[in-house]
Tab-separated table of C-alpha atoms in Angstrom:
chain	number	residue	atom	x	y	z
N	22	MET	CA	38.989	-14.381	3.671
N	23	ASN	CA	35.802	-12.818	2.319
N	24	THR	CA	32.508	-14.043	3.731
N	25	VAL	CA	30.532	-16.083	1.206
N	26	ILE	CA	27.069	-14.591	0.595
N	27	THR	CA	24.428	-17.059	-0.542
N	28	SER	CA	20.956	-15.850	0.504
N	29	ARG	CA	18.751	-13.902	-1.932
N	30	GLU	CA	18.473	-10.990	0.511
N	31	ALA	CA	22.239	-10.780	0.962
N	32	LEU	CA	22.856	-10.945	-2.792
N	33	LEU	CA	20.308	-8.167	-3.268
N	34	ASP	CA	21.953	-6.017	-0.607
N	35	MET	CA	25.320	-6.384	-2.309
N	36	ALA	CA	23.785	-5.548	-5.705
N	37	LYS	CA	22.284	-2.377	-4.216
N	38	THR	CA	25.681	-1.446	-2.795
N	39	ILE	CA	27.296	-1.823	-6.224
N	40	VAL	CA	24.611	0.356	-7.827
N	41	GLN	CA	24.862	2.952	-5.095
N	42	GLU	CA	28.644	3.221	-5.296
N	43	HIS	CA	29.240	2.671	-9.013
N	44	GLY	CA	25.926	2.940	-10.882
N	45	PHE	CA	23.692	0.504	-12.752
N	46	ASP	CA	26.056	0.382	-15.715
N	47	GLN	CA	28.715	-1.237	-13.514
N	48	LEU	CA	26.397	-3.940	-12.203
N	49	SER	CA	26.868	-7.370	-13.783
N	50	MET	CA	26.280	-10.947	-12.718
N	51	ARG	CA	30.022	-11.604	-12.712
N	52	ARG	CA	30.844	-8.550	-10.639
N	53	LEU	CA	28.114	-9.460	-8.139
N	54	SER	CA	29.352	-13.058	-7.912
N	55	THR	CA	32.911	-11.870	-7.265
N	56	ALA	CA	31.778	-9.416	-4.589
N	57	CYS	CA	29.734	-12.146	-2.883
N	58	GLY	CA	32.324	-14.899	-3.206
N	59	VAL	CA	30.007	-17.263	-5.089
N	60	SER	CA	29.789	-18.655	-8.604
N	61	VAL	CA	27.903	-16.851	-11.361
N	62	GLY	CA	25.566	-19.855	-11.438
N	63	CYS	CA	24.552	-19.124	-7.845
N	64	ILE	CA	23.459	-15.629	-8.859
N	65	TYR	CA	21.384	-17.021	-11.737
N	66	THR	CA	19.635	-19.388	-9.315
N	67	TYR	CA	17.967	-16.389	-7.662
N	68	PHE	CA	17.970	-13.964	-10.591
N	69	PRO	CA	17.645	-15.690	-13.997
N	70	THR	CA	18.511	-12.479	-15.881
N	71	LYS	CA	20.052	-9.121	-15.127
N	72	ALA	CA	16.639	-7.586	-15.875
N	73	GLU	CA	15.176	-9.651	-13.019
N	74	LEU	CA	17.987	-8.504	-10.736
N	75	VAL	CA	17.414	-4.858	-11.619
N	76	ALA	CA	13.654	-5.233	-11.054
N	77	ALA	CA	14.342	-6.789	-7.650
N	78	ILE	CA	16.562	-3.833	-6.707
N	79	VAL	CA	13.869	-1.340	-7.708
N	80	GLU	CA	11.160	-3.297	-5.899
N	81	ASP	CA	13.254	-3.549	-2.750
N	82	PHE	CA	13.981	0.168	-2.887
N	83	TRP	CA	10.332	1.250	-3.050
N	84	LYS	CA	9.244	-1.280	-0.436
N	85	GLY	CA	11.804	0.296	1.873
N	86	ALA	CA	10.571	3.778	1.005
N	87	PHE	CA	6.982	2.779	1.838
N	88	HIS	CA	7.975	1.358	5.213
N	89	GLY	CA	6.651	3.502	8.042
N	90	VAL	CA	4.016	5.312	5.954
N	91	ASP	CA	0.552	4.805	7.468
N	92	TRP	CA	-1.570	4.829	4.307
N	93	SER	CA	-4.719	3.720	6.139
N	94	GLY	CA	-4.383	6.479	8.725
N	95	SER	CA	-4.310	9.318	6.225
N	96	GLY	CA	-7.921	10.135	7.079
N	97	MET	CA	-6.809	11.324	10.511
N	98	MET	CA	-4.915	14.272	8.997
N	99	SER	CA	-5.425	16.850	6.286
N	100	PHE	CA	-4.319	16.063	2.762
N	101	GLU	CA	-1.560	18.674	3.016
N	102	ASP	CA	-0.244	17.091	6.229
N	103	PHE	CA	-0.308	13.644	4.626
N	104	PHE	CA	1.666	14.972	1.677
N	105	ASP	CA	4.162	16.502	4.110
N	106	VAL	CA	4.648	13.142	5.859
N	107	LEU	CA	4.971	11.298	2.535
N	108	TYR	CA	7.438	13.754	1.027
N	109	ARG	CA	9.664	13.843	4.106
N	110	ARG	CA	9.713	10.040	4.236
N	111	PHE	CA	10.726	9.660	0.590
N	112	LYS	CA	13.268	12.479	0.783
N	113	GLU	CA	14.943	11.029	3.873
N	114	TYR	CA	14.984	7.534	2.400
N	115	LEU	CA	16.540	8.742	-0.849
N	116	GLU	CA	19.229	10.568	1.109
N	117	VAL	CA	20.079	7.434	3.096
N	118	PHE	CA	20.077	5.011	0.179
N	119	SER	CA	21.674	7.125	-2.497
N	120	SER	CA	21.930	10.798	-3.237
N	121	ASP	CA	21.255	10.187	-6.937
N	122	TRP	CA	19.138	7.027	-7.027
N	123	LEU	CA	16.385	8.394	-9.269
N	124	GLY	CA	18.961	9.652	-11.751
N	125	LYS	CA	20.716	6.312	-12.194
N	126	PHE	CA	17.969	4.557	-14.151
N	127	GLY	CA	19.189	6.296	-17.285
N	128	GLN	CA	22.325	4.141	-17.147
N	129	LEU	CA	20.296	1.047	-18.004
N	130	ASP	CA	19.839	-0.221	-21.530
N	131	GLY	CA	17.120	-2.109	-23.349
N	132	LYS	CA	15.486	-4.929	-21.465
N	133	GLU	CA	16.874	-3.905	-18.068
N	134	TYR	CA	15.507	-0.370	-18.441
N	135	ARG	CA	12.057	-1.564	-19.512
N	136	LYS	CA	11.855	-4.024	-16.631
N	137	CYS	CA	12.955	-1.321	-14.216
N	138	MET	CA	10.299	1.088	-15.504
N	139	GLU	CA	7.561	-1.556	-15.327
N	140	THR	CA	8.407	-2.359	-11.722
N	141	GLN	CA	8.663	1.280	-10.741
N	142	ALA	CA	5.367	2.108	-12.484
N	143	PHE	CA	3.608	-0.383	-10.197
N	144	TYR	CA	4.806	1.479	-7.111
N	145	PHE	CA	4.155	4.894	-8.641
N	146	ASP	CA	0.566	3.808	-9.212
N	147	HIS	CA	0.378	2.743	-5.568
N	148	ILE	CA	1.587	6.182	-4.448
N	149	THR	CA	-0.909	7.982	-6.687
N	150	LYS	CA	-3.780	5.860	-5.366
N	151	GLY	CA	-2.644	6.552	-1.814
N	152	LEU	CA	-2.742	10.289	-2.505
N	153	LEU	CA	-6.214	9.948	-4.001
N	154	GLN	CA	-7.487	8.048	-0.969
N	155	ALA	CA	-6.037	10.693	1.358
N	156	LEU	CA	-7.774	13.361	-0.721
N	157	GLU	CA	-11.115	11.547	-0.561
N	158	ARG	CA	-10.838	11.087	3.208
N	159	ASP	CA	-10.174	14.752	3.950
N	160	ALA	CA	-13.648	15.956	5.002
N	161	SER	CA	-12.418	19.551	5.304
N	162	ILE	CA	-12.155	19.916	1.514
N	163	PRO	CA	-15.395	21.397	0.076
N	164	GLN	CA	-16.946	18.976	-2.392
N	165	GLU	CA	-17.887	21.863	-4.681
N	166	ARG	CA	-14.166	22.254	-5.240
N	167	TRP	CA	-14.298	19.422	-7.755
N	168	THR	CA	-15.662	19.721	-11.276
N	169	GLU	CA	-15.686	17.622	-14.427
N	170	THR	CA	-12.246	18.927	-15.353
N	171	PHE	CA	-10.791	19.705	-11.909
N	172	THR	CA	-11.138	16.176	-10.521
N	173	GLN	CA	-9.659	14.430	-7.511
N	174	GLU	CA	-7.936	11.940	-9.815
N	175	ARG	CA	-6.234	14.657	-11.850
N	176	PHE	CA	-5.292	16.560	-8.723
N	177	SER	CA	-3.689	13.441	-7.221
N	178	ARG	CA	-1.666	12.934	-10.398
N	179	PHE	CA	-0.648	16.607	-10.349
N	180	VAL	CA	0.583	16.261	-6.761
N	181	PHE	CA	2.452	13.041	-7.540
N	182	ASP	CA	4.170	14.463	-10.635
N	183	ASN	CA	5.340	17.548	-8.751
N	184	MET	CA	6.471	15.494	-5.773
N	185	MET	CA	8.667	13.328	-7.999
N	186	THR	CA	10.088	16.424	-9.728
N	187	MET	CA	11.023	17.944	-6.373
N	188	LEU	CA	12.591	14.667	-5.218
N	189	ARG	CA	14.682	14.436	-8.384
N	190	LYS	CA	15.828	18.017	-7.850
N	191	LYS	CA	16.571	17.168	-4.190
N	192	GLU	CA	14.319	20.015	-3.128
N	193	ARG	CA	14.469	20.490	0.642
N	194	ASP	CA	12.200	23.506	0.924
N	195	TYR	CA	8.756	22.391	-0.184
N	196	VAL	CA	6.759	24.811	1.984
N	197	PHE	CA	5.664	26.748	-1.111
N	198	PHE	CA	4.144	23.627	-2.661
N	199	VAL	CA	2.316	22.692	0.555
N	200	THR	CA	0.996	26.267	0.718
N	201	LEU	CA	-0.141	25.969	-2.900
N	202	LEU	CA	-2.013	22.754	-2.088
N	203	ARG	CA	-3.696	24.444	0.853
N	204	GLU	CA	-4.795	27.389	-1.277
N	205	LEU	CA	-6.091	25.160	-4.073
N	206	LEU	CA	-8.051	22.962	-1.675
N	207	HIS	CA	-9.269	25.496	0.881
N	208	GLY	CA	-8.643	29.010	-0.476
N	209	LYS	CA	-11.375	31.429	-1.517
N	210	THR	CA	-11.564	34.119	-4.151
N	211	GLY	CA	-12.272	37.763	-3.429
N	212	ASN	CA	-16.049	37.272	-3.730
N	213	GLY	CA	-16.050	34.545	-1.098
N	214	GLN	CA	-16.547	31.678	-3.552
N	215	PRO	CA	-14.340	28.582	-3.393
N	216	MET	CA	-11.253	29.005	-5.548
N	217	GLY	CA	-11.039	26.521	-8.403
N	218	ILE	CA	-11.337	25.900	-12.126
N	219	HIS	CA	-14.894	25.969	-13.430
N	220	ASP	CA	-15.886	23.769	-16.348
N	221	LYS	CA	-17.747	26.553	-18.164
N	222	ASP	CA	-14.533	28.583	-18.354
N	223	THR	CA	-12.787	25.853	-20.323
N	224	ARG	CA	-15.546	25.757	-22.964
N	225	ARG	CA	-15.361	29.406	-24.031
N	226	THR	CA	-14.990	30.049	-27.737
């Protein structure tokens, strides 16, 4: 006889298993209730709508991905090393949870998709802020590197966007990108001046 699952955590684990094995489009309250051996009403007690269930899955996923990342200790390492730690953590977690997790959100429709994106946006913002803090704490980066257009905030967003692209592509070799970060943050031009984008160059007519 199947074991009856009644706790919120256990219901959520089973929902994640369904998504991982069959996709979001195959997740329903009835299918989850059958898999857990409980009534549909029991599912609605913890998750009033499917949108709430989907949001809980996304939230649980990113909380798990964040586990083990020492955001406060990023000042003890260079920004490039912090990125390396962060990327490896997310890549390994995605491989364990699902090989195509980031690609499955497109299976959602309407309200479920919007709720999923809202929840994920919260955690994406957290990641971007963490990258910015790591950038600000890295004392080895020359302050003259930054200008009105080449800002720490924009650079953090640039790093985040490229990190997510590489994760979606399941990119294992990211040495080139880390090297690019190092050159942008610490490299010098042929005349010995810090390499970067100068504001006056963007205002040429």
